[in-house]
Amino acid sequence: MVFCQDLRQYWQMSITLTPAKSRLSPEDLCRHLGPFGSWPQDGGLPPGYFSSPLSEEASAFYQREGFLVVVDALTAPEVEELKSEALRLCRNEQGTIAGVEPSPAGASDDEVLERILCIHFPHKLSSIFHDSLSHPAITDTLTSVIGPNVKCMQSMLFLKASGKPGQAWHQDEDFIPTRDRSLAGAWIALDDATLENGCLWVLPRSHERGILWPQKFHFDKRFDCTRESYDFPWKDEDSVPVEVKAGSIVFFNGYLLHRSLPNRATHGYRRSLVNHYMSAESLLPWRKPDDQTSMALADYRDIVMVAGQDPYGFKGTEELAQASVRSDGKGGCADWNNEEQKLKAAEYAARKA
């Protein structure tokens, strides 16, 4: 299957017409195409974009390629409700968020939103975000690609104002380990996500082998402080941009390599709500258990059931996570706080110059 034909053509053109040192990367070339320039020129949708309810073809696409997009999954009023609630969260009107100082008196909406890259676990403070975990478009899709019993363990609200960084190549199973490889992300676009403002990029079929590739700190200011996967057998030009309209949801496998680039737009946001789910049949060894429990039986129980039955419901649930913010690297990352890392960062910057 051919993905982003225009991207491939522009990439090959750059290889042919420019010397190696001055070649543009795929993301730079796609950026020159304008919003949704990666979409087919005939006005159709790219491969992997489907409507709800999901067809057998859509489920097969997800299993084969590792991702799919459900278009028009949320209505415009639903999107606006989530964006309004996001502003209330950032103003600390729904409760305390670890790492967020109270908004200055008289601060504008932009001043409030621009100071935060990402809020982890917004559903812990907001009933609106909690209810969105089980949106019908999400449960319909996940019961098709995961199974009848589905639980959620995490939500993340990205504000990503103009100038904010992206996130380097990674696999979500690096951070949320399932025992059955059932982890899936549901990436809900609250704004149009384009090449310019930092849409997702994926490496199709990179989930197939079920390998978690090594990670390292990247020293790349385009990205936040999250470590980067490396030493995998794909190149950047093998990746596909996933531009989507607000209200669409991108679903992707926990082993799929994906990244996002900075918001290079002159103004505005690339807001998204990203929830993570898995089969309720599997234990979730996300945190070290107490001394009386072996790691083999570790099971994180701060979960929300969104579909079907919980086979481990007899264990009950716990309140373990709290809303917090992610560092955007503006003040430096923890990895830079020693002389060896500072030297590596300087060497990296020199290579990029």
Short mmCIF file of C-alpha atoms in Angstrom, two decimals:
data_model
loop_
_atom_site.label_atom_id
_atom_site.label_comp_id
_atom_site.label_asym_id
_atom_site.label_seq_id
_atom_site.Cartn_x
_atom_site.Cartn_y
_atom_site.Cartn_z
CA MET A 1 0.00 0.00 0.00
CA VAL A 2 1.29 3.45 -0.89
CA PHE A 3 1.23 6.13 1.79
CA CYS A 4 1.50 9.89 1.24
CA GLN A 5 2.40 9.68 -2.43
CA ASP A 6 3.16 13.39 -2.65
CA LEU A 7 5.65 13.03 0.22
CA ARG A 8 7.46 10.19 -1.53
CA GLN A 9 7.65 12.18 -4.77
CA TYR A 10 8.99 15.30 -3.06
CA TRP A 11 11.50 13.24 -1.06
CA GLN A 12 12.83 11.52 -4.17
CA MET A 13 13.01 14.87 -5.95
CA SER A 14 15.13 16.33 -3.13
CA ILE A 15 17.52 13.38 -3.30
CA THR A 16 17.93 13.80 -7.05
CA LEU A 17 18.23 17.56 -7.25
CA THR A 18 20.12 18.59 -4.13
CA PRO A 19 23.53 17.70 -2.66
CA ALA A 20 23.40 15.47 0.39
CA LYS A 21 24.30 18.19 2.90
CA SER A 22 21.46 20.50 1.81
CA ARG A 23 18.69 17.95 1.30
CA LEU A 24 15.44 18.75 3.03
CA SER A 25 13.95 16.19 5.37
CA PRO A 26 10.53 14.69 4.64
CA GLU A 27 8.88 16.85 7.30
CA ASP A 28 10.39 20.04 5.85
CA LEU A 29 9.26 19.11 2.36
CA CYS A 30 5.75 18.27 3.54
CA ARG A 31 5.64 21.56 5.48
CA HIS A 32 6.08 23.43 2.20
CA LEU A 33 2.93 21.75 0.87
CA GLY A 34 0.71 23.63 3.33
CA PRO A 35 -2.03 22.30 5.65
CA PHE A 36 -3.15 18.81 4.66
CA GLY A 37 -0.61 18.82 1.85
CA SER A 38 0.09 15.16 2.63
CA TRP A 39 -3.47 14.23 1.62
CA PRO A 40 -4.22 13.01 -1.92
CA GLN A 41 -4.61 15.81 -4.45
CA ASP A 42 -7.91 14.37 -5.72
CA GLY A 43 -9.67 15.45 -2.54
CA GLY A 44 -9.92 11.99 -1.04
CA LEU A 45 -8.61 10.76 2.29
CA PRO A 46 -5.24 9.01 2.78
CA PRO A 47 -5.11 5.25 3.41
CA GLY A 48 -6.13 4.33 6.94
CA TYR A 49 -8.87 6.95 7.38
CA PHE A 50 -12.30 5.47 8.20
CA SER A 51 -15.71 6.40 9.55
CA SER A 52 -17.37 4.92 12.62
CA PRO A 53 -18.68 2.25 13.13
CA LEU A 54 -15.52 0.44 12.14
CA SER A 55 -15.56 -1.97 9.20
CA GLU A 56 -13.67 -5.25 8.97
CA GLU A 57 -11.38 -3.51 6.48
CA ALA A 58 -10.55 -0.86 9.09
CA SER A 59 -9.79 -3.46 11.77
CA ALA A 60 -7.55 -5.35 9.33
CA PHE A 61 -5.76 -2.12 8.47
CA TYR A 62 -5.02 -1.47 12.15
CA GLN A 63 -3.68 -4.97 12.73
CA ARG A 64 -1.48 -4.76 9.62
CA GLU A 65 -0.23 -1.17 9.72
CA GLY A 66 -0.43 -0.44 13.45
CA PHE A 67 -2.72 2.60 13.28
CA LEU A 68 -5.95 3.99 11.85
CA VAL A 69 -7.88 7.26 11.88
CA VAL A 70 -11.59 7.61 12.65
CA VAL A 71 -12.78 10.84 11.03
CA ASP A 72 -15.55 13.01 12.50
CA ALA A 73 -15.52 10.91 15.66
CA LEU A 74 -16.46 13.88 17.86
CA THR A 75 -18.98 16.56 17.00
CA ALA A 76 -17.98 20.22 16.94
CA PRO A 77 -19.83 20.90 20.25
CA GLU A 78 -18.00 17.96 21.89
CA VAL A 79 -14.65 19.35 20.75
CA GLU A 80 -15.51 22.84 22.03
CA GLU A 81 -16.59 21.43 25.39
CA LEU A 82 -13.21 19.69 25.80
CA LYS A 83 -11.30 22.83 24.81
CA SER A 84 -13.28 24.95 27.27
CA GLU A 85 -12.64 22.41 30.00
CA ALA A 86 -8.93 22.40 29.13
CA LEU A 87 -8.81 26.14 29.79
CA ARG A 88 -10.52 25.70 33.14
CA LEU A 89 -7.97 23.05 34.09
CA CYS A 90 -5.07 25.31 33.12
CA ARG A 91 -6.55 28.06 35.27
CA ASN A 92 -6.61 25.61 38.23
CA GLU A 93 -10.38 25.98 38.45
CA GLN A 94 -10.90 22.22 38.67
CA GLY A 95 -8.28 21.48 41.30
CA THR A 96 -4.54 21.50 41.87
CA ILE A 97 -2.22 20.24 39.13
CA ALA A 98 1.26 19.33 40.30
CA GLY A 99 3.75 21.73 38.70
CA VAL A 100 1.23 24.42 37.74
CA GLU A 101 1.33 27.72 39.58
CA PRO A 102 -1.94 29.66 40.00
CA SER A 103 -2.71 31.89 37.04
CA PRO A 104 -1.77 35.54 37.55
CA ALA A 105 -4.73 37.83 38.12
CA GLY A 106 -6.07 39.10 34.83
CA ALA A 107 -4.08 36.62 32.72
CA SER A 108 -5.51 36.16 29.23
CA ASP A 109 -6.56 32.76 27.92
CA ASP A 110 -3.45 32.64 25.72
CA GLU A 111 -1.16 33.50 28.63
CA VAL A 112 -2.69 30.66 30.64
CA LEU A 113 -2.54 28.05 27.87
CA GLU A 114 0.89 28.90 26.47
CA ARG A 115 2.73 28.11 29.71
CA ILE A 116 1.79 24.39 29.64
CA LEU A 117 2.83 21.72 27.13
CA CYS A 118 0.97 18.73 28.55
CA ILE A 119 -1.17 17.77 31.56
CA HIS A 120 -1.04 14.13 32.61
CA PHE A 121 -4.21 12.51 34.02
CA PRO A 122 -6.68 15.36 33.42
CA HIS A 123 -9.51 12.86 33.98
CA LYS A 124 -8.55 12.83 37.66
CA LEU A 125 -9.84 16.38 38.03
CA SER A 126 -12.50 16.71 35.36
CA SER A 127 -15.70 14.73 34.95
CA ILE A 128 -15.84 15.92 31.33
CA PHE A 129 -12.45 14.38 30.56
CA HIS A 130 -13.36 11.30 32.60
CA ASP A 131 -16.53 10.80 30.56
CA SER A 132 -14.56 11.20 27.32
CA LEU A 133 -12.55 8.07 28.15
CA SER A 134 -15.54 5.97 27.11
CA HIS A 135 -16.76 8.01 24.14
CA PRO A 136 -18.71 5.68 21.80
CA ALA A 137 -16.30 6.26 18.91
CA ILE A 138 -13.48 5.07 21.19
CA THR A 139 -15.18 2.03 22.64
CA ASP A 140 -16.57 0.96 19.26
CA THR A 141 -13.07 1.04 17.79
CA LEU A 142 -11.22 -0.53 20.71
CA THR A 143 -13.62 -3.44 21.10
CA SER A 144 -12.99 -4.13 17.43
CA VAL A 145 -9.17 -4.01 17.55
CA ILE A 146 -8.48 -5.13 21.16
CA GLY A 147 -11.41 -7.22 22.34
CA PRO A 148 -14.69 -6.96 24.27
CA ASN A 149 -13.17 -6.04 27.64
CA VAL A 150 -11.17 -2.79 27.68
CA LYS A 151 -9.68 -0.69 30.47
CA CYS A 152 -8.05 2.75 30.48
CA MET A 153 -5.11 3.67 32.69
CA GLN A 154 -3.95 7.10 31.47
CA SER A 155 -5.03 10.36 29.87
CA MET A 156 -2.84 13.21 28.62
CA LEU A 157 -3.93 16.67 27.49
CA PHE A 158 -1.50 18.35 25.07
CA LEU A 159 -1.89 22.11 24.62
CA LYS A 160 1.18 22.56 22.38
CA ALA A 161 1.07 26.28 21.67
CA SER A 162 3.03 27.82 18.81
CA GLY A 163 6.75 27.27 19.45
CA LYS A 164 6.30 24.33 21.79
CA PRO A 165 8.38 21.19 21.08
CA GLY A 166 7.30 17.80 19.77
CA GLN A 167 8.22 14.37 21.09
CA ALA A 168 10.98 12.22 19.60
CA TRP A 169 10.51 8.69 18.21
CA HIS A 170 9.10 6.41 20.88
CA GLN A 171 6.79 3.46 21.58
CA ASP A 172 4.12 3.80 24.21
CA GLU A 173 4.86 0.34 25.59
CA ASP A 174 8.19 1.79 26.73
CA PHE A 175 6.22 3.64 29.39
CA ILE A 176 3.08 1.51 29.90
CA PRO A 177 4.00 -2.21 29.84
CA THR A 178 1.22 -4.67 29.07
CA ARG A 179 1.73 -8.42 29.21
CA ASP A 180 -0.22 -9.17 26.03
CA ARG A 181 0.88 -6.30 23.72
CA SER A 182 -2.67 -4.92 23.70
CA LEU A 183 -1.81 -1.30 24.55
CA ALA A 184 -3.51 1.21 22.24
CA GLY A 185 -3.50 4.99 22.16
CA ALA A 186 -6.53 7.10 21.20
CA TRP A 187 -5.25 10.50 20.03
CA ILE A 188 -8.20 12.92 19.88
CA ALA A 189 -7.57 16.04 17.79
CA LEU A 190 -9.06 19.16 19.40
CA ASP A 191 -7.57 21.36 16.67
CA ASP A 192 -6.70 20.57 13.08
CA ALA A 193 -3.33 18.78 13.35
CA THR A 194 -1.16 19.69 10.38
CA LEU A 195 2.40 19.45 9.17
CA GLU A 196 2.97 23.02 10.29
CA ASN A 197 1.65 22.81 13.83
CA GLY A 198 3.14 19.43 14.73
CA CYS A 199 0.88 16.53 13.73
CA LEU A 200 1.75 12.92 14.49
CA TRP A 201 4.17 10.95 12.30
CA VAL A 202 4.14 7.15 12.33
CA LEU A 203 6.31 4.36 10.97
CA PRO A 204 3.75 1.95 9.50
CA ARG A 205 4.15 -1.71 10.49
CA SER A 206 6.90 -0.91 13.01
CA HIS A 207 4.77 -2.70 15.62
CA GLU A 208 4.84 -6.07 13.86
CA ARG A 209 7.91 -7.62 15.48
CA GLY A 210 6.91 -6.67 19.01
CA ILE A 211 10.38 -5.33 19.84
CA LEU A 212 10.97 -2.45 22.23
CA TRP A 213 13.91 -0.59 20.74
CA PRO A 214 16.56 0.99 23.01
CA GLN A 215 16.18 4.57 24.18
CA LYS A 216 18.57 7.44 24.75
CA PHE A 217 18.48 11.13 25.51
CA HIS A 218 18.45 12.96 22.19
CA PHE A 219 19.87 16.47 22.90
CA ASP A 220 17.52 17.76 20.20
CA LYS A 221 15.70 20.97 21.14
CA ARG A 222 12.91 20.16 18.67
CA PHE A 223 11.63 17.66 21.22
CA ASP A 224 10.62 17.61 24.87
CA CYS A 225 12.60 15.78 27.55
CA THR A 226 11.20 12.32 26.80
CA ARG A 227 13.92 9.92 25.65
CA GLU A 228 14.17 8.81 22.03
CA SER A 229 14.00 5.31 20.57
CA TYR A 230 16.90 4.44 18.26
CA ASP A 231 18.72 1.64 16.46
CA PHE A 232 15.55 0.50 14.66
CA PRO A 233 15.72 -0.48 10.96
CA TRP A 234 13.61 2.41 9.58
CA LYS A 235 14.57 5.88 8.43
CA ASP A 236 12.75 9.17 8.84
CA GLU A 237 11.76 9.07 5.18
CA ASP A 238 9.87 5.83 5.84
CA SER A 239 7.49 7.72 8.13
CA VAL A 240 4.03 9.00 7.30
CA PRO A 241 2.46 12.24 8.56
CA VAL A 242 -1.00 11.81 10.04
CA GLU A 243 -2.74 15.12 9.41
CA VAL A 244 -6.27 15.14 10.84
CA LYS A 245 -9.19 17.49 11.25
CA ALA A 246 -10.42 18.48 14.71
CA GLY A 247 -12.76 15.79 16.02
CA SER A 248 -10.85 12.94 14.42
CA ILE A 249 -9.21 10.21 16.51
CA VAL A 250 -5.92 8.50 15.66
CA PHE A 251 -5.66 5.00 17.14
CA PHE A 252 -2.26 3.32 17.29
CA ASN A 253 -0.66 0.18 18.66
CA GLY A 254 1.56 0.48 21.73
CA TYR A 255 4.56 -0.90 19.81
CA LEU A 256 4.18 1.49 16.86
CA LEU A 257 7.03 3.98 16.54
CA HIS A 258 5.68 7.50 16.33
CA ARG A 259 6.73 11.06 16.97
CA SER A 260 5.61 14.67 16.57
CA LEU A 261 7.53 17.77 15.52
CA PRO A 262 7.36 21.27 17.03
CA ASN A 263 4.45 23.59 16.46
CA ARG A 264 5.99 25.87 13.85
CA ALA A 265 2.82 27.85 13.20
CA THR A 266 3.07 31.58 13.88
CA HIS A 267 0.19 31.39 16.34
CA GLY A 268 -2.39 29.00 17.74
CA TYR A 269 -2.36 25.54 19.28
CA ARG A 270 -2.30 21.87 18.40
CA ARG A 271 -4.45 20.61 21.24
CA SER A 272 -5.09 16.91 21.61
CA LEU A 273 -6.38 14.52 24.25
CA VAL A 274 -4.48 11.23 24.30
CA ASN A 275 -5.87 8.29 26.27
CA HIS A 276 -4.30 4.85 26.67
CA TYR A 277 -6.15 1.56 26.82
CA MET A 278 -5.54 -2.18 26.93
CA SER A 279 -7.31 -5.49 27.23
CA ALA A 280 -8.84 -5.95 30.68
CA GLU A 281 -7.79 -9.61 30.52
CA SER A 282 -4.13 -8.65 30.99
CA LEU A 283 -2.42 -7.60 34.18
CA LEU A 284 -0.75 -4.19 34.08
CA PRO A 285 2.73 -4.22 35.73
CA TRP A 286 3.10 -0.44 35.60
CA ARG A 287 4.43 0.12 39.12
CA LYS A 288 6.60 -1.91 41.43
CA PRO A 289 4.34 -3.94 43.73
CA ASP A 290 4.58 -4.08 47.50
CA ASP A 291 7.09 -6.39 49.17
CA GLN A 292 4.49 -9.17 49.54
CA THR A 293 3.69 -9.32 45.80
CA SER A 294 6.02 -10.72 43.14
CA MET A 295 6.65 -8.71 39.99
CA ALA A 296 5.03 -11.52 38.01
CA LEU A 297 1.70 -10.67 39.66
CA ALA A 298 2.04 -6.88 39.65
CA ASP A 299 -1.20 -5.26 38.52
CA TYR A 300 -1.76 -1.50 38.47
CA ARG A 301 -5.36 -0.94 39.54
CA ASP A 302 -5.86 2.79 39.01
CA ILE A 303 -7.98 2.03 35.98
CA VAL A 304 -11.31 2.92 34.38
CA MET A 305 -13.30 0.19 32.66
CA VAL A 306 -14.70 1.53 29.37
CA ALA A 307 -16.13 -1.64 27.80
CA GLY A 308 -17.15 -5.13 28.87
CA GLN A 309 -16.25 -6.83 32.14
CA ASP A 310 -13.21 -6.65 34.41
CA PRO A 311 -11.96 -10.21 35.11
CA TYR A 312 -9.98 -8.84 38.05
CA GLY A 313 -12.77 -6.72 39.48
CA PHE A 314 -12.52 -8.63 42.75
CA LYS A 315 -9.28 -6.69 43.40
CA GLY A 316 -11.09 -3.37 43.40
CA THR A 317 -9.49 -0.17 42.13
CA GLU A 318 -7.06 2.33 43.64
CA GLU A 319 -6.41 6.07 43.37
CA LEU A 320 -2.68 6.27 42.63
CA ALA A 321 -2.07 8.86 39.90
CA GLN A 322 -2.60 12.61 40.16
CA ALA A 323 -2.76 15.37 37.60
CA SER A 324 0.66 16.81 36.79
CA VAL A 325 2.48 18.64 34.00
CA ARG A 326 5.22 17.43 31.66
CA SER A 327 8.41 19.45 31.24
CA ASP A 328 8.79 21.07 27.83
CA GLY A 329 12.57 21.34 28.25
CA LYS A 330 12.54 25.12 28.20
CA GLY A 331 14.50 25.30 31.44
CA GLY A 332 16.63 22.29 30.56
CA CYS A 333 16.06 18.58 31.09
CA ALA A 334 17.20 16.46 34.00
CA ASP A 335 19.61 14.66 31.65
CA TRP A 336 21.54 17.93 31.24
CA ASN A 337 22.26 18.34 34.94
CA ASN A 338 25.78 16.92 34.93
CA GLU A 339 29.00 17.80 33.11
CA GLU A 340 29.10 14.62 31.01
CA GLN A 341 25.64 15.25 29.61
CA LYS A 342 26.41 18.92 29.01
CA LEU A 343 29.46 17.86 26.98
CA LYS A 344 27.37 15.42 24.95
CA ALA A 345 24.79 18.14 24.33
CA ALA A 346 27.51 20.49 23.06
CA GLU A 347 28.89 17.78 20.77
CA TYR A 348 25.40 17.11 19.43
CA ALA A 349 24.81 20.80 18.75
CA ALA A 350 28.16 21.03 16.91
CA ARG A 351 27.23 18.08 14.68
CA LYS A 352 23.92 19.71 13.83
CA ALA A 353 25.49 23.08 13.01
#
